[in-house]
Coordinates of C-alpha atoms in Angstrom, one line a residue:
X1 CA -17.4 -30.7 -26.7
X2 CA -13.9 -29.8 -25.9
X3 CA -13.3 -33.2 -24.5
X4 CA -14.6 -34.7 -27.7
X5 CA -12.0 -32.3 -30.1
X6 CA -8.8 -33.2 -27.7
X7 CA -9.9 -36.6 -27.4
X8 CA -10.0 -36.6 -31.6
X9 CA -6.6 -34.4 -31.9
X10 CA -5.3 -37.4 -29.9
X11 CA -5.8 -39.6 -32.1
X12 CA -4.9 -37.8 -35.1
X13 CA -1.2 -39.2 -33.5
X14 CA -1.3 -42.5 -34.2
X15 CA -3.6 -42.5 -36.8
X16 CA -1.0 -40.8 -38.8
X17 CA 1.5 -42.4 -37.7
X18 CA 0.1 -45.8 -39.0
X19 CA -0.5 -44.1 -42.3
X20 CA 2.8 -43.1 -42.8
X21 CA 4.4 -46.2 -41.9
X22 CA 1.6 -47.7 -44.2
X23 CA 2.1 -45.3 -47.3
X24 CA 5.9 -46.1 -46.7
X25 CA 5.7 -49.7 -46.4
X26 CA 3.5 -50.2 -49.9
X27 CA 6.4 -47.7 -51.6
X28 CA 9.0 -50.3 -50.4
X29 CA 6.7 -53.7 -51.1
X30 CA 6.4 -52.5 -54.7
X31 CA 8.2 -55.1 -57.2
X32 CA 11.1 -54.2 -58.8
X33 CA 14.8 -52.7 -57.2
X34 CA 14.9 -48.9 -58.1
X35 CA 18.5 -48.8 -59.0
X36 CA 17.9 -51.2 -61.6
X37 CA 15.2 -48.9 -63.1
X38 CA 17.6 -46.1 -63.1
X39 CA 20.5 -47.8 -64.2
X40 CA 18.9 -49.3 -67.1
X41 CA 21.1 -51.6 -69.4
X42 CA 24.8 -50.2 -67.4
X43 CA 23.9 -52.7 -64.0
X44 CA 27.7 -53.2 -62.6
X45 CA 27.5 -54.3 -59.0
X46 CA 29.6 -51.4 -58.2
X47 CA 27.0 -48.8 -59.9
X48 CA 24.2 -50.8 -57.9
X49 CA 26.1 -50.1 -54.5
X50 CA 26.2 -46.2 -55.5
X51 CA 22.5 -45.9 -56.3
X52 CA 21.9 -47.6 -53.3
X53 CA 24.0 -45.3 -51.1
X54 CA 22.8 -42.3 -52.8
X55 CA 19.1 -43.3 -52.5
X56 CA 19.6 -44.4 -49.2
X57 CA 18.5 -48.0 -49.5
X58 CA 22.1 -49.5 -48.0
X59 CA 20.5 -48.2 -44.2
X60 CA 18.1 -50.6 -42.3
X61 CA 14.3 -49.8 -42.9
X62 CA 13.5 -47.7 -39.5
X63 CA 16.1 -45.3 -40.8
X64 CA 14.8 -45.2 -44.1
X65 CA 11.7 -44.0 -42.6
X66 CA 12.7 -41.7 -40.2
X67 CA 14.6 -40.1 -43.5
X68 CA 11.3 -40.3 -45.6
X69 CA 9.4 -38.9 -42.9
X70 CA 12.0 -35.4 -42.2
X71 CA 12.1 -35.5 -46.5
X72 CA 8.4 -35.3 -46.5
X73 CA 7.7 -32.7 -44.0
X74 CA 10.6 -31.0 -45.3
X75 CA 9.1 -30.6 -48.8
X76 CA 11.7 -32.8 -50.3
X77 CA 9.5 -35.3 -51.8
X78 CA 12.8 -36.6 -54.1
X79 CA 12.9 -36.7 -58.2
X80 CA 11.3 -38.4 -61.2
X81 CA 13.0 -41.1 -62.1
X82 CA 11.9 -40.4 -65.7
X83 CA 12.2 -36.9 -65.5
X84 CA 14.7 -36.5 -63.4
X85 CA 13.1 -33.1 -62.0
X86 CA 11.9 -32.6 -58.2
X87 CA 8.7 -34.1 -57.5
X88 CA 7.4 -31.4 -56.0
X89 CA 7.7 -29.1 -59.0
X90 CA 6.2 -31.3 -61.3
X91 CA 3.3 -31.5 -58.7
X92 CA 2.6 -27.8 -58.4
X93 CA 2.7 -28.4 -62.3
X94 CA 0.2 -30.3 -62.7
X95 CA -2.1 -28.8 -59.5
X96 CA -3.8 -26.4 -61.6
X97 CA -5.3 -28.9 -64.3
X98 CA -6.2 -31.5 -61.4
X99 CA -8.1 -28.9 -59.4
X100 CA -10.2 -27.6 -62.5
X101 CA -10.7 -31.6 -63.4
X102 CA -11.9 -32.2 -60.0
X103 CA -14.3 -29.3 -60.1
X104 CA -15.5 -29.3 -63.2
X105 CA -16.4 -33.4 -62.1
X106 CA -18.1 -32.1 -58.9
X107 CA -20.4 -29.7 -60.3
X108 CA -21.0 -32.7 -62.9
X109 CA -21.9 -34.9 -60.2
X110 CA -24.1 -32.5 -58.8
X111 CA -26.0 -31.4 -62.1
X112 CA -26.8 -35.0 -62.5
X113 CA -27.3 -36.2 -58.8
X114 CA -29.6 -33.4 -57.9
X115 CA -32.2 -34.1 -60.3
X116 CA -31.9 -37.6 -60.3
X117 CA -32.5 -37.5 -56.4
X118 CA -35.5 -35.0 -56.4
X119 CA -37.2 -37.0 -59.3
X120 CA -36.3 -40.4 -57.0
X121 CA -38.0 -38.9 -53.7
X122 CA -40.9 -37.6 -56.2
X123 CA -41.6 -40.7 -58.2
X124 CA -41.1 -43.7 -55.6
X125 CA -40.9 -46.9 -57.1
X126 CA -39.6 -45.6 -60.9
X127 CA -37.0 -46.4 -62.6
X128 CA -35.3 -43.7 -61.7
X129 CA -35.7 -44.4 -57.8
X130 CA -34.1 -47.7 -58.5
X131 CA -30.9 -46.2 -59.7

């Protein structure tokens, strides 16, 4: 057993590793430059050049993510764009309402599923077992 749980903490390394660089690489394959989004209408080369240096996007990709990575374990998860407040705020937020959404689906689920499953095992063949 103990070989089995170092064996598995392991490979928690590069398994999260490839996630990261994964989660990372589908924030940067996403259409659209980000300075232009924040800049709206006012899109001067120069301007361009300052989001980009503020942001972070001038540097070549391995640094980028080396940057996200230290941001992310750091808490600093960056601002709205729209908003313009810290991510992480407007996450802690909004916690509350998505926990007691996805309890209140849960127990949902598991008023319908329950009944629905003991009626299948019970009636074999019925409509219901076919669901």
């Amino acid at each position: 057993m103990t070989t089995y749980v170092l064996r598995r903490l392991v490979l928690m390394v590069p398994v999260a590793f490839l996630v990261t660089v994964g989660v990372f690489m589908l924030i940067h394959l996403t259409p659209g430059d980000p300075a232009l989004i924040i800049l709206g209408e006012d899109r001067s080369p120069q301007a361009i050049a300052q989001i980009h240096e503020e942001l972070g996007l001038d540097k070549p990709l391995y640094v980028q993510y080396v940057i996200w990575i230290d941001n992310v374990v750091h808490g600093d998860w960056g601002r709205s764009i729209t908003t313009h407040e810290p991510v992480a705020g407007a996450i802690t937020e909004r916690l509350p309402a998505t926990i007691e959404l996805g309890v209140v689906a849960l127990i949902w689920s598991l008023l319908v599923a329950i009944p629905l499953g003991t009626i299948a095992a019970v009636r074999r063949g019925s409509v219901v077992d076919k669901l």
